[in-house]
PDB file of C-alpha atoms in Angstrom:
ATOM      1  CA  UNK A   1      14.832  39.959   6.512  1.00 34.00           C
ATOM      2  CA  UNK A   2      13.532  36.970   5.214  1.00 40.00           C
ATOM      3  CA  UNK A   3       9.710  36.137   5.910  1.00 43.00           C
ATOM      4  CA  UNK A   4      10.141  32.060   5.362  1.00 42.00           C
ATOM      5  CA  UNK A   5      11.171  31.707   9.396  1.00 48.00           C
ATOM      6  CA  UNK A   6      14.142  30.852   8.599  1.00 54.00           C
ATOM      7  CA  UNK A   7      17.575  32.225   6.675  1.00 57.00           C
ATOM      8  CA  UNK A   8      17.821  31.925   3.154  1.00 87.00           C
ATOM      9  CA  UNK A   9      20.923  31.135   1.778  1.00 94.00           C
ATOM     10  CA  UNK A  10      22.711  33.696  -0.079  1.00 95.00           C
ATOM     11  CA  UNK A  11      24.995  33.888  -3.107  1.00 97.00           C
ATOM     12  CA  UNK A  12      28.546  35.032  -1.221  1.00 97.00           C
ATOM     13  CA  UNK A  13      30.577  37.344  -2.972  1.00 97.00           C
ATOM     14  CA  UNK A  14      33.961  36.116  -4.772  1.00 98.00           C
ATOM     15  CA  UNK A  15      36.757  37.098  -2.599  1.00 96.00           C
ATOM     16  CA  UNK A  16      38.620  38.492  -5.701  1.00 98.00           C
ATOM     17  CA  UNK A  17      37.455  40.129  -8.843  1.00 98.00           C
ATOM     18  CA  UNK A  18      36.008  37.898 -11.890  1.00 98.00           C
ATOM     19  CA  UNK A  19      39.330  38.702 -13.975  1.00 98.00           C
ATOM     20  CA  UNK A  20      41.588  38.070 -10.832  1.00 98.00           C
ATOM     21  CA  UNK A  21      42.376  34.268 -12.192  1.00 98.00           C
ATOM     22  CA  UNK A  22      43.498  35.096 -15.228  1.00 98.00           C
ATOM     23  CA  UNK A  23      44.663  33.699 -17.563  1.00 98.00           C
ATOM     24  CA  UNK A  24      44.293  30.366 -15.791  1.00 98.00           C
ATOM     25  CA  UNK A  25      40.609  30.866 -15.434  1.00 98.00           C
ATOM     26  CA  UNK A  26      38.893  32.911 -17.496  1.00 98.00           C
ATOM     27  CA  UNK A  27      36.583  36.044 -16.596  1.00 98.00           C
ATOM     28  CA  UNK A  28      33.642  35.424 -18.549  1.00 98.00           C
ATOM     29  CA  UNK A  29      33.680  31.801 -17.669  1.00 98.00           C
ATOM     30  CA  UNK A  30      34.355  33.440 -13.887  1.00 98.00           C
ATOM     31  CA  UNK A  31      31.539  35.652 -14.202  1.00 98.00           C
ATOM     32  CA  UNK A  32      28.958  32.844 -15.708  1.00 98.00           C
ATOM     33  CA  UNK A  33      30.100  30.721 -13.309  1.00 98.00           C
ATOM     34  CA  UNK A  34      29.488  32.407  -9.909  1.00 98.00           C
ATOM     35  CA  UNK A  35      26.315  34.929 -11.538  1.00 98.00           C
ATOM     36  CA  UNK A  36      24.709  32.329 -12.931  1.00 98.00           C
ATOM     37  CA  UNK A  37      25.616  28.494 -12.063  1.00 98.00           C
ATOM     38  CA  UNK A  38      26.256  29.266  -8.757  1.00 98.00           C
ATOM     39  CA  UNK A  39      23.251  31.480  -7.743  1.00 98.00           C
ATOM     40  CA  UNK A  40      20.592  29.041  -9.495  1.00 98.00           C
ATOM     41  CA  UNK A  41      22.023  26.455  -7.057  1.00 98.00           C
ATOM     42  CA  UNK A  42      21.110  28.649  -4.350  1.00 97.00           C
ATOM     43  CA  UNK A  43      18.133  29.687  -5.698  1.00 96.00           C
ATOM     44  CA  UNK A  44      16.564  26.165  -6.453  1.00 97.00           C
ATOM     45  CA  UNK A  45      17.506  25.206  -2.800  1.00 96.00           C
ATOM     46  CA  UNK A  46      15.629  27.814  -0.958  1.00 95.00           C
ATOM     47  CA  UNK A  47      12.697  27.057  -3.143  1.00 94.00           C
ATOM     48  CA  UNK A  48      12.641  23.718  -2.679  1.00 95.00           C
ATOM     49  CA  UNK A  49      13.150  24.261   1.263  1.00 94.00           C
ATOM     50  CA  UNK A  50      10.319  26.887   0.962  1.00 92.00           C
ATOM     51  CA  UNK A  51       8.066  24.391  -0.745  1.00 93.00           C
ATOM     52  CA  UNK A  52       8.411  22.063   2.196  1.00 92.00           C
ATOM     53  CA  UNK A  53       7.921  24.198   4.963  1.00 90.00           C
ATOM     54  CA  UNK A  54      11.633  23.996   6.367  1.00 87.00           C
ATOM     55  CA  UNK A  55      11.218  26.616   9.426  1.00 74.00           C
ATOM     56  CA  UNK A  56      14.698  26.082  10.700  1.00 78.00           C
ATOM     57  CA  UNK A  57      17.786  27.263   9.588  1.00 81.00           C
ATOM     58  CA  UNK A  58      20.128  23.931   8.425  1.00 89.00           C
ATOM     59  CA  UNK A  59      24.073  24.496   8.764  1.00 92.00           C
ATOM     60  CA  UNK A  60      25.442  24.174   5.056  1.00 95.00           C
ATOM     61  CA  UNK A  61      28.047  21.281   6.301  1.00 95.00           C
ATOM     62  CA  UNK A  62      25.358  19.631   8.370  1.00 94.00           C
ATOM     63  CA  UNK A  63      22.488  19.846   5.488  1.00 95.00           C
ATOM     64  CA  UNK A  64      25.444  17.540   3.028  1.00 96.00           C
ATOM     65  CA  UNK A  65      25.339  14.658   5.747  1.00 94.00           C
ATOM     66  CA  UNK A  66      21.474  15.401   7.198  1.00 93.00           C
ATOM     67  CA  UNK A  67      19.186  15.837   3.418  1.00 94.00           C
ATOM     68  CA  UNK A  68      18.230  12.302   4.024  1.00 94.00           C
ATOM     69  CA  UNK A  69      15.756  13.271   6.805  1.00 93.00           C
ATOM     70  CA  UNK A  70      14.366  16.256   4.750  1.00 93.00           C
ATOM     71  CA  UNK A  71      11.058  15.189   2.933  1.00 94.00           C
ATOM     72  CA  UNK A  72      11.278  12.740   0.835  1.00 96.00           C
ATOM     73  CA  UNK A  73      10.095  14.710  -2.262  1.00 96.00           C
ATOM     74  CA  UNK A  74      12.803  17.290  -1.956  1.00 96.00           C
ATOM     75  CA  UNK A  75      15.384  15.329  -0.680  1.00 97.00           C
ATOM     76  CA  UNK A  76      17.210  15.193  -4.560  1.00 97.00           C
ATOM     77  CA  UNK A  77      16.720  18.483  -5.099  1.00 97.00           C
ATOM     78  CA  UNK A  78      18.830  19.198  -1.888  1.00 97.00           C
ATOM     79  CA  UNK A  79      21.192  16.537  -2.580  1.00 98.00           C
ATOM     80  CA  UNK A  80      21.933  18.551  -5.787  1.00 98.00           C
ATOM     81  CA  UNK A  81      21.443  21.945  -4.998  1.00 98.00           C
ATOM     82  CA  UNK A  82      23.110  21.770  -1.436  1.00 97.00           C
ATOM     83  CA  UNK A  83      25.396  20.014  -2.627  1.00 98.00           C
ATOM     84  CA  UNK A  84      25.765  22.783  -5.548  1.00 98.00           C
ATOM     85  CA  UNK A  85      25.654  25.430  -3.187  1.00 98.00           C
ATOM     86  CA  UNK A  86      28.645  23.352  -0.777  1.00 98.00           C
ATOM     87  CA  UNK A  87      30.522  22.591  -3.652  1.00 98.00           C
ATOM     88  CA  UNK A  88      30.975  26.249  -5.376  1.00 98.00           C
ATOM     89  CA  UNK A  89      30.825  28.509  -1.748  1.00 98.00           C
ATOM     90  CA  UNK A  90      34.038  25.661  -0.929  1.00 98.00           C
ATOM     91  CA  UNK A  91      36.016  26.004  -4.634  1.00 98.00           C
ATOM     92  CA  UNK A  92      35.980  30.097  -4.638  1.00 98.00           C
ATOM     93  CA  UNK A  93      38.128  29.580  -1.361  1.00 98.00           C
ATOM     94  CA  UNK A  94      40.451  27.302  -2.879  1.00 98.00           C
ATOM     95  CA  UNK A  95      41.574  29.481  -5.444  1.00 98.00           C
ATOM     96  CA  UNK A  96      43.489  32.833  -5.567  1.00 98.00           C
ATOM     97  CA  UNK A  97      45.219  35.391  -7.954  1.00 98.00           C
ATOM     98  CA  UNK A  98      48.413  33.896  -9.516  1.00 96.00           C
ATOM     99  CA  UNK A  99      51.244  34.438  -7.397  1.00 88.00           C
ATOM    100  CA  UNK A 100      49.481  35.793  -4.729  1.00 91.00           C
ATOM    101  CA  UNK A 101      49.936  33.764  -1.682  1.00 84.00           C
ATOM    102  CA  UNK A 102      51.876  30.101  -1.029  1.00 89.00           C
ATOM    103  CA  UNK A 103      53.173  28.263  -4.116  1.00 89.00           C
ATOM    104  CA  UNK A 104      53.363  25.186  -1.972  1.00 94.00           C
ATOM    105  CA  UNK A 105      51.963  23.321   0.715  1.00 96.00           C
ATOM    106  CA  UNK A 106      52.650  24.839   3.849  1.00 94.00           C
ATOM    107  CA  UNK A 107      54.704  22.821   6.056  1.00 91.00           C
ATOM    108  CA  UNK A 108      51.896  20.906   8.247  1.00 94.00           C
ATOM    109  CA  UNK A 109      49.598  20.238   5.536  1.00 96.00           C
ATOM    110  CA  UNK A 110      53.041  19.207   3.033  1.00 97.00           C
ATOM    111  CA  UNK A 111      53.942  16.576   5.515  1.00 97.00           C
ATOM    112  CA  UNK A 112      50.465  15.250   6.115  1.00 97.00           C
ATOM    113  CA  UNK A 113      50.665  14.814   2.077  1.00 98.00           C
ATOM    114  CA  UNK A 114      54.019  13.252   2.094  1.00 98.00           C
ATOM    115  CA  UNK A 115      52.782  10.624   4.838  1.00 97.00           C
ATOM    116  CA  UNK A 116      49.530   9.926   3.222  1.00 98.00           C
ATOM    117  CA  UNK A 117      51.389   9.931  -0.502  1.00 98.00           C
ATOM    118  CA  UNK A 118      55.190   9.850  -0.695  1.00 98.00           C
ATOM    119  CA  UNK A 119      55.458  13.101  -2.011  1.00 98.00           C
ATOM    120  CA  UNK A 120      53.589  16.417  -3.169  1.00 98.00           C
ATOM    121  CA  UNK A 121      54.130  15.470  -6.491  1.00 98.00           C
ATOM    122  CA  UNK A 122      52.064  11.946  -6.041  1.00 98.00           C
ATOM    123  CA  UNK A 123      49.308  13.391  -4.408  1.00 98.00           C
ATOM    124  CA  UNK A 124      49.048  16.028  -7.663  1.00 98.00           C
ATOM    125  CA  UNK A 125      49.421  13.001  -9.969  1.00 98.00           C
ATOM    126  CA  UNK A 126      46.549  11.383  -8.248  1.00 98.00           C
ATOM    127  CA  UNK A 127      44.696  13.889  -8.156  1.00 98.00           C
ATOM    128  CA  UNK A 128      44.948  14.600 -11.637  1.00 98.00           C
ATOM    129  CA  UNK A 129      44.126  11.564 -12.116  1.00 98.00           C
ATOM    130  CA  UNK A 130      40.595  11.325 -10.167  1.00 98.00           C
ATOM    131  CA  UNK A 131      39.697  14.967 -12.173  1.00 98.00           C
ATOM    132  CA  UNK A 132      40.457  12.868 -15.424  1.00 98.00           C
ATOM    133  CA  UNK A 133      38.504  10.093 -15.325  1.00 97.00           C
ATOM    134  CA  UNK A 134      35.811  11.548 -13.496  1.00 97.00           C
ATOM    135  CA  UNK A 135      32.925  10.878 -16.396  1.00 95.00           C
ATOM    136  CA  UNK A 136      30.631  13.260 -17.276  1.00 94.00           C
ATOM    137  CA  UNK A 137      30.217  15.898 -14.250  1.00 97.00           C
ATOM    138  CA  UNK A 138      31.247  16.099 -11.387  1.00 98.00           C
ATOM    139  CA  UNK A 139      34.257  17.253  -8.823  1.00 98.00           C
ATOM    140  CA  UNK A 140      37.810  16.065  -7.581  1.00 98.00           C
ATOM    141  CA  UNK A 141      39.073  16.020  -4.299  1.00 98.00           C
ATOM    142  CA  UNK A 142      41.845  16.261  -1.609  1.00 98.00           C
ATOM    143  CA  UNK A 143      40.441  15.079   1.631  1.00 98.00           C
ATOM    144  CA  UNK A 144      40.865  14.130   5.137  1.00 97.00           C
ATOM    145  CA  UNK A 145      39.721  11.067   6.718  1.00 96.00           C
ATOM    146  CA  UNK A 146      38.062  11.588  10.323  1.00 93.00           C
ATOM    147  CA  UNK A 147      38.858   8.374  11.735  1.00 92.00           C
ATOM    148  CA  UNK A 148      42.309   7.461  10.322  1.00 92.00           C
ATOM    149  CA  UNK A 149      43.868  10.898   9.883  1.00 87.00           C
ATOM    150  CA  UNK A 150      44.877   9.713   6.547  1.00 96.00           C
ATOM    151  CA  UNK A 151      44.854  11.871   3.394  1.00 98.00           C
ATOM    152  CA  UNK A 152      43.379  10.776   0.423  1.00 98.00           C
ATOM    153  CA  UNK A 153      42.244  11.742  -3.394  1.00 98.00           C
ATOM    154  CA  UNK A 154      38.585  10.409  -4.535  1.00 98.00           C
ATOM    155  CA  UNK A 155      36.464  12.344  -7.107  1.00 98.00           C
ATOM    156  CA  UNK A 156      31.801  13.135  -6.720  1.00 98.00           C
ATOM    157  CA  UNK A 157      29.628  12.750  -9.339  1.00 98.00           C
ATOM    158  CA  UNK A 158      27.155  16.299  -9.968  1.00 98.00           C
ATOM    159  CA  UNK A 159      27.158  18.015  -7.294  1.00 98.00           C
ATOM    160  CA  UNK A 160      27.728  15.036  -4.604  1.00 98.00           C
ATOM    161  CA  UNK A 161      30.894  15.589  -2.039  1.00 98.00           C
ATOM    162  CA  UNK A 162      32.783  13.784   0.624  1.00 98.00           C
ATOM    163  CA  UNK A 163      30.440  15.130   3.244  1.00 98.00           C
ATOM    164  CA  UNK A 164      27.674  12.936   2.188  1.00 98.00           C
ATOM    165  CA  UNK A 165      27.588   9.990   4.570  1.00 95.00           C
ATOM    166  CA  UNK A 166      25.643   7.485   3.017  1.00 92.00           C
ATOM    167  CA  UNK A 167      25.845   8.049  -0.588  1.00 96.00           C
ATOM    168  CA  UNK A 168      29.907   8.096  -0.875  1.00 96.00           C
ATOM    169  CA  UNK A 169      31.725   5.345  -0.332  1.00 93.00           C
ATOM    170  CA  UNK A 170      34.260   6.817   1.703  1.00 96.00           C
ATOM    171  CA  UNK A 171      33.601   9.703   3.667  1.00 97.00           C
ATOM    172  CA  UNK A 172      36.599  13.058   3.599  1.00 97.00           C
ATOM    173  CA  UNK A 173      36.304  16.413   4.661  1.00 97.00           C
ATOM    174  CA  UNK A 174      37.004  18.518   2.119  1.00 98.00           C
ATOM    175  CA  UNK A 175      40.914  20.341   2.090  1.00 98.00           C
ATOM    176  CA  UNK A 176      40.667  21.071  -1.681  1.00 98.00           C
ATOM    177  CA  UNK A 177      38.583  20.069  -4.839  1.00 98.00           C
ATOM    178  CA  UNK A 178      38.313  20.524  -8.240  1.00 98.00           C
ATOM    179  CA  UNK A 179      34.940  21.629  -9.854  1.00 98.00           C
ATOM    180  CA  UNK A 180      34.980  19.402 -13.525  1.00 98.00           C
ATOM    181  CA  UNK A 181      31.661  20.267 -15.058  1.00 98.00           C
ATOM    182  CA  UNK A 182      32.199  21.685 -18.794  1.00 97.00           C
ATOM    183  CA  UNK A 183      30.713  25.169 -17.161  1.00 97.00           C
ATOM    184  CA  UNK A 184      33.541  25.597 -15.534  1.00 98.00           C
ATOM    185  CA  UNK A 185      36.133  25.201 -17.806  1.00 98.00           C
ATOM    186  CA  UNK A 186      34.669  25.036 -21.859  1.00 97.00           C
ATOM    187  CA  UNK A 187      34.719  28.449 -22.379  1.00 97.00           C
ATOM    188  CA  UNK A 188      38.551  28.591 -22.470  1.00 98.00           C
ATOM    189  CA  UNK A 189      39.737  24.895 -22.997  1.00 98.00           C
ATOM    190  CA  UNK A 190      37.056  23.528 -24.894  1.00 97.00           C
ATOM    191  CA  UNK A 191      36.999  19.698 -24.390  1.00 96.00           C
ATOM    192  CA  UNK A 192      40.952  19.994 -23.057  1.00 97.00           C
ATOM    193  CA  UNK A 193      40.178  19.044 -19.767  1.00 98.00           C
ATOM    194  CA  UNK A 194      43.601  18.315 -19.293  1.00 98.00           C
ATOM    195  CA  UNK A 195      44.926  21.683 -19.906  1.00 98.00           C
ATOM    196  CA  UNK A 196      41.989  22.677 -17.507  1.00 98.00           C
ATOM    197  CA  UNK A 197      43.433  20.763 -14.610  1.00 98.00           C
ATOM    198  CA  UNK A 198      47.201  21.752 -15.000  1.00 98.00           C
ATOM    199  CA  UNK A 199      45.973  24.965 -15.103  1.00 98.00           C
ATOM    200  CA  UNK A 200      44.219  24.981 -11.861  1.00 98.00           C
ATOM    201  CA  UNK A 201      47.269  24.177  -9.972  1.00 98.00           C
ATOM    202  CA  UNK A 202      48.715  27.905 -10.672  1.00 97.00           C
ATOM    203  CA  UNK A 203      45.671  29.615  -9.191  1.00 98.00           C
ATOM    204  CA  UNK A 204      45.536  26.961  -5.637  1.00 98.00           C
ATOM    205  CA  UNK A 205      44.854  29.061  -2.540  1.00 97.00           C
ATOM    206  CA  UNK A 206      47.546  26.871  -0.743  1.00 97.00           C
ATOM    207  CA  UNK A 207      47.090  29.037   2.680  1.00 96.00           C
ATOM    208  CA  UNK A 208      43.462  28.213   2.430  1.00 97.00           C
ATOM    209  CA  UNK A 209      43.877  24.576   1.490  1.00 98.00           C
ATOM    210  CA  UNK A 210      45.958  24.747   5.168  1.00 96.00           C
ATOM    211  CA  UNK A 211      43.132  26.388   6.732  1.00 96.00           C
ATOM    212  CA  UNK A 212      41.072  23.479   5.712  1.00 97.00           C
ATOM    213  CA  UNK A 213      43.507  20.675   6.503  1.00 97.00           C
ATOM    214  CA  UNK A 214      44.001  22.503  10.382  1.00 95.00           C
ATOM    215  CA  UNK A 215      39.982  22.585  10.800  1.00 94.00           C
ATOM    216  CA  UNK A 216      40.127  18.825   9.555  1.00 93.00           C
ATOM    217  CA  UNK A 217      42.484  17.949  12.688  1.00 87.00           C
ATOM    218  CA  UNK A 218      40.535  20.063  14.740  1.00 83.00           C
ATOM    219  CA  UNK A 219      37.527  17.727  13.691  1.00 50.00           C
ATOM    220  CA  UNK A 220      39.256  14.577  13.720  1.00 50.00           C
ATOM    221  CA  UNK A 221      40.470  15.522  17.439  1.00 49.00           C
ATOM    222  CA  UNK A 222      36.457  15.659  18.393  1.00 48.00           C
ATOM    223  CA  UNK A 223      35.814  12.629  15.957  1.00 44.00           C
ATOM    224  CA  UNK A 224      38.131  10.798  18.367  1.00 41.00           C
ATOM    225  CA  UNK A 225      36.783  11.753  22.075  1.00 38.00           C
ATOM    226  CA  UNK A 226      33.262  10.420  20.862  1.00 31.00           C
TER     227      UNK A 226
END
């Protein structure tokens, strides 16, 4: 029981073992990753909500969008620690064992691609793409637009995301990204970021990614009653 007032956020579990991506992704880099990276994200952003006197619990989703009215002093610190936090809880669900569920979009979510981008393939390419020439840090992503319905590949610096109306220029909700930070991937591939990225494709929680794109339209249904 926490005794801020409020509910901390918590480091979730991995919802496979730290070898379960291999040889794709590596278990120590797994293990570093989600131990380490991961939980100092979460750690940092209960301090710095701590330090401000935040008595109220704050959605994860909402708190992307909603950091902006936090105190002004911690508001960067939640921007990159939320956003941390966000980022990582999202990317563990968008990846599974080899082999272990869809190898392809499932049929919805594979038309919605082929409307948005011609074909499967495109969308990869483009995403590929936005994961390569993302400079420095930072993430890749497959999103949804809320107004439009229309698909579409942009890529975060740090530990920004599509959520965060106001600093990106076009806001997505997430259906699948790509974490690019040299934590994630050095261990193994060095600076072959490209191997890193064709890699990922072979451990892509497809069923998830579906998941994600059906609680997009779900959203976008609301979006458009407003």
């Amino acid at each position: 029981q926490s005794t801020w007032g409020f509910a901390m956020y918590s480091l979730p579990s991995l919802p496979y073992n730290y070898n379960a991506l291999e040889p794709f992704v590596d278990t120590l880099t797994m293990e570093i990753h989600h131990s380490r990276h991961h939980a100092a994200y979460v750690n940092n952003l209960n301090t710095a909500l701590k330090s401000a006197n935040i008595t109220e619990s704050i959605n994860l989703n909402s708190l992307q969008s909603e950091f902006t009215t936090l105190p002004p002093a911690i508001q960067t610190i939640v921007r990159n620690n939320g956003g941390g936090h966000f980022n990582h809880c999202f990317f563990w669900k968008v990846m599974a064992p080899p082999a272990s569920g869809s190898s392809s979009p499932p049929s919805l979510l594979k038309q919605s691609i082929e409307k948005s981008f011609g074909s499967v393939d495109e969308m990869r390419s483009k995403f590929n793409a936005a994961a390569m020439s993302r400079f420095g840090s930072g993430w890749a992503w497959l999103c949804s637009d809320p107004k439009t319905h229309e698909l579409f590949v942009t890529s975060t610096p740090n530990q920004d995301n599509p959520l965060m109306s106001g600093i990106v220029d076009r806001v997505g909700v997430p259906l699948l990204g790509l974490d690019v930070w040299e934590h994630a991937y050095y261990l193994k591939y060095q600076n072959k970021r490209p191997e890193y990225i064709n890699a990922f494709w072979n451990v892509v929680n497809w069923d998830q990614v579906a998941v994600n794109y059906l609680e997009a339209e779900g959203v976008k249904r609301e979006h458009s009653k407003m």
